[in-house]
Short mmCIF file of C-alpha atoms in Angstrom, two decimals:
data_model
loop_
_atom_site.label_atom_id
_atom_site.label_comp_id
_atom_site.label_asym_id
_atom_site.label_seq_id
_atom_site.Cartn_x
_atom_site.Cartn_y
_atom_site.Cartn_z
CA UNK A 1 12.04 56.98 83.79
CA UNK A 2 10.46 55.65 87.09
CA UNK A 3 7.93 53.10 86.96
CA UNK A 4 4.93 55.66 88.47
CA UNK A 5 6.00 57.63 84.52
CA UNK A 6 6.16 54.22 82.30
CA UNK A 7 2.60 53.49 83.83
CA UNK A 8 0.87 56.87 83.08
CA UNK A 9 1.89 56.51 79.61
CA UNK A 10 0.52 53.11 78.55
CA UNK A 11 -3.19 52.84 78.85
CA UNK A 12 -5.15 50.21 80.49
CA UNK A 13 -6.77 48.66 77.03
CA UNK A 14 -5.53 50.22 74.15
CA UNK A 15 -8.16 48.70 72.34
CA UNK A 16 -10.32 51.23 74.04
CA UNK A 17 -8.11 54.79 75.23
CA UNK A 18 -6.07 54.46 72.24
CA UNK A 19 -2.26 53.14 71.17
CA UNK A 20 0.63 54.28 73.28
CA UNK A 21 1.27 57.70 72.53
CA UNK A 22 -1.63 58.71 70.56
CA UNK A 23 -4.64 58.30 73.18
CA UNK A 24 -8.16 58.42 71.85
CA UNK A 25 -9.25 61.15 74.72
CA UNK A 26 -7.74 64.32 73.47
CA UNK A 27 -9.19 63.21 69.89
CA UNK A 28 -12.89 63.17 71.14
CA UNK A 29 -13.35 66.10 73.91
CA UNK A 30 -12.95 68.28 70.23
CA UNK A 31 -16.85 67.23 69.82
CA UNK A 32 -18.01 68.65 72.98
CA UNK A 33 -15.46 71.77 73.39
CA UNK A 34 -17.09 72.90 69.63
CA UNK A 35 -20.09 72.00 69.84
CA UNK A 36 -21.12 73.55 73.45
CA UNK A 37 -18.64 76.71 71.85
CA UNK A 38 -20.77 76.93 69.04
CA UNK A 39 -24.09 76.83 70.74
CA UNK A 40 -23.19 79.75 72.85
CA UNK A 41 -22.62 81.22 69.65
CA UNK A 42 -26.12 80.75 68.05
CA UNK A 43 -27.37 82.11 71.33
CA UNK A 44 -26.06 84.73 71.33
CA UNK A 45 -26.86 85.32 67.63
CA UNK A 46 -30.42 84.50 68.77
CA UNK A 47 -30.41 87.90 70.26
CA UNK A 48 -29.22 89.74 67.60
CA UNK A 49 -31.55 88.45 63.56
CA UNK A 50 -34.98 88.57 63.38
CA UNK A 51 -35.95 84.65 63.69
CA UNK A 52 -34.12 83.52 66.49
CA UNK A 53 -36.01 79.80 65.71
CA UNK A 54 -33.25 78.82 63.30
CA UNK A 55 -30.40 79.60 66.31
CA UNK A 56 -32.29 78.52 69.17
CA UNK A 57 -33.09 75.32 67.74
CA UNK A 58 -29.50 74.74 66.29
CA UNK A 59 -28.27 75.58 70.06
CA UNK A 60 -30.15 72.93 70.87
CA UNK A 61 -29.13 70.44 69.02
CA UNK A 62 -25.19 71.31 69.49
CA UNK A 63 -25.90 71.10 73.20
CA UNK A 64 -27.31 67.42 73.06
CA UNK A 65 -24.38 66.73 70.48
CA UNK A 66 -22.13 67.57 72.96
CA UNK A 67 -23.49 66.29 76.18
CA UNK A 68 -23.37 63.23 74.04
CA UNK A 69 -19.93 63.52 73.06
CA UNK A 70 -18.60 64.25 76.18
CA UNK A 71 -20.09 60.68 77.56
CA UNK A 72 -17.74 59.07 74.91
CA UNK A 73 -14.73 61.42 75.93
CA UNK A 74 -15.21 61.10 79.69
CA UNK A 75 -15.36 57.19 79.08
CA UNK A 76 -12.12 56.97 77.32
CA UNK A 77 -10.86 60.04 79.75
CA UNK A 78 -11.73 57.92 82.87
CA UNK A 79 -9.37 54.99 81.03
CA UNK A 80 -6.56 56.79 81.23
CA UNK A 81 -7.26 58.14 84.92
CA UNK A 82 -6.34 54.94 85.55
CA UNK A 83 -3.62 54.46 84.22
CA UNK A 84 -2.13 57.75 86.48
CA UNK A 85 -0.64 56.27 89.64
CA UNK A 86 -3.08 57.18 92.93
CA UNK A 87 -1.39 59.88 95.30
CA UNK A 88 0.73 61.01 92.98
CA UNK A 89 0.18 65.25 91.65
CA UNK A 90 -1.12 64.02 87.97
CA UNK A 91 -3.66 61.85 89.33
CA UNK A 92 -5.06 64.68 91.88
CA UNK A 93 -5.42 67.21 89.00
CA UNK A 94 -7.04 64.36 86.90
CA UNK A 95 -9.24 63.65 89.40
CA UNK A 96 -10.24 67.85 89.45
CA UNK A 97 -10.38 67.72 85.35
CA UNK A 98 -12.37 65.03 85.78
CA UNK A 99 -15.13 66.28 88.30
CA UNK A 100 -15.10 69.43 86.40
CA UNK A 101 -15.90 67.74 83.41
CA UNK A 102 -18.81 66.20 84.61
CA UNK A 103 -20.13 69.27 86.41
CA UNK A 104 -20.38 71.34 82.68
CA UNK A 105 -21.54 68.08 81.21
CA UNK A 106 -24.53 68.30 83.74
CA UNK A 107 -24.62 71.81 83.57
CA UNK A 108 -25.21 71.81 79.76
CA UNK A 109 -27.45 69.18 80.32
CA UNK A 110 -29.75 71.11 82.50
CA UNK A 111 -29.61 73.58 79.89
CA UNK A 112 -30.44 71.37 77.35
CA UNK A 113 -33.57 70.63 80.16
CA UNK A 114 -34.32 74.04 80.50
CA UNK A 115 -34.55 74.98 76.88
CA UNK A 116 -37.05 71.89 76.21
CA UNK A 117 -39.24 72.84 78.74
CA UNK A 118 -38.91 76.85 79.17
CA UNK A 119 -39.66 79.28 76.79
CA UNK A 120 -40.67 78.48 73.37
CA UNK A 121 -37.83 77.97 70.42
CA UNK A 122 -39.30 80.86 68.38
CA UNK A 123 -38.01 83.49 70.89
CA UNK A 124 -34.03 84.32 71.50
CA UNK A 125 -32.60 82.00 74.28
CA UNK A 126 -33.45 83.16 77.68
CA UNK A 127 -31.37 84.59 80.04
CA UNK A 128 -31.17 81.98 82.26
CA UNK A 129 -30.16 79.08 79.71
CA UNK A 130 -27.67 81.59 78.00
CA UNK A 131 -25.83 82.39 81.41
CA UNK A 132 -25.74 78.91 82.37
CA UNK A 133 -23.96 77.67 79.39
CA UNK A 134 -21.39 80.88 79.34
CA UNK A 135 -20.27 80.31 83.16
CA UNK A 136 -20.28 76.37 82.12
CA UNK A 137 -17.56 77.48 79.19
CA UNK A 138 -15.59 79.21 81.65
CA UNK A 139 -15.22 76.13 83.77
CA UNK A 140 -14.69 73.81 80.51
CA UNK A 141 -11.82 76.46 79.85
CA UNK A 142 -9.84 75.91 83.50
CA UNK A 143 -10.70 72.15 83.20
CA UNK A 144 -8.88 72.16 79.23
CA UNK A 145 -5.69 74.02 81.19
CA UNK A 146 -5.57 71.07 83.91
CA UNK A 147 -5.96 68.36 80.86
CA UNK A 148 -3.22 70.37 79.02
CA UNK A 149 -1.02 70.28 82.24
CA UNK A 150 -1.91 66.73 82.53
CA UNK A 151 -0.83 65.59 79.01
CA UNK A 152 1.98 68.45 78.01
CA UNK A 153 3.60 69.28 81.73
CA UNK A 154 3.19 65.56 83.39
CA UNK A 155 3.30 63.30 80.09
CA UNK A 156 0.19 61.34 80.57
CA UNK A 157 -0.51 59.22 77.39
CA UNK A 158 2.54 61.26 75.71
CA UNK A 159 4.92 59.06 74.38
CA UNK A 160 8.26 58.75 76.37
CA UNK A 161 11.24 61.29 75.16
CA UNK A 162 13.01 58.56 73.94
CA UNK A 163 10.09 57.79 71.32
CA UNK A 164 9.50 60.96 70.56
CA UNK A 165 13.74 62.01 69.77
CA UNK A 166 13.21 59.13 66.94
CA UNK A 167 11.30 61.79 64.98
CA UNK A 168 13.91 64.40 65.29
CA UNK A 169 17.00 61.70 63.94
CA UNK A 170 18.15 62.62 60.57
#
């Protein structure tokens, strides 16, 4: 194993991206990726039951959930960016999973603007808000492929073969 691939596994403060081999970023994006999932759920539902208040509102409330959950993941996330040697192919797609990240983050956080100061909760979510957040789960889904390639195709945080054969010796 080159030195470049020992450094991309080991994070910078363990204390804070999580133990080698089990870092602390894949553990928290699940907040976001559900919650944001799950508010383009209840608006769509908003469309389709009588009250739409009860949806609308819970949309809401998922969305700031997981603009605030995505904070914590893109902190830890931006940990182990650094531990990804510069110039190298894993740190240029990190750096793309990265800026993509942040654009649906802000892009569900306009949403979460536009809700608060559109069209009243009582009504289904608008057209507008609804679209947003669907085109800003497409990009969340391309950026979760590039974190996938980053941690299952490059290694990054994955514990070295050698570690991981232990768990296969009888």
């Amino acid at each position: 194993m080159t030195d470049d691939m020992r450094q991309a596994k080991h994070p910078v403060s363990a204390a804070l991206a999580g133990p080698y081999g089990h870092p602390f970023h894949p553990i928290l994006v699940t907040v976001p990726i559900g919650a944001w999932l799950a508010s383009v759920v209840f608006d769509i539902g908003s469309h389709a039951v009588d009250d739409p208040a009860f949806l609308a509102r819970g949309a809401q409330w998922l969305i700031a959930i997981g603009v605030l959950g995505a904070l914590a993941a893109a902190t830890v996330g931006f940990l182990d960016l650094f531990a990804i040697p510069t110039g190298t192919p894993a740190f240029r797609i990190g750096l793309i999973h990265m800026g993509l990240n942040l654009g649906v983050t802000a892009a569900f956080a306009l949403s979460f603007w536009w809700r608060t100061s559109g069209t009243g909760v009582d009504d289904p979510v608008a057209a507008g808000p609804l679209t947003l957040s669907i085109l800003a789960m497409l990009v969340l889904t391309v950026s979760g492929y590039l974190g996938g390639k980053l941690a299952y195709h490059y290694g990054v945080r994955v514990a070295d073969e050698t570690t991981q054969a232990a768990g296969y010796r009888r």
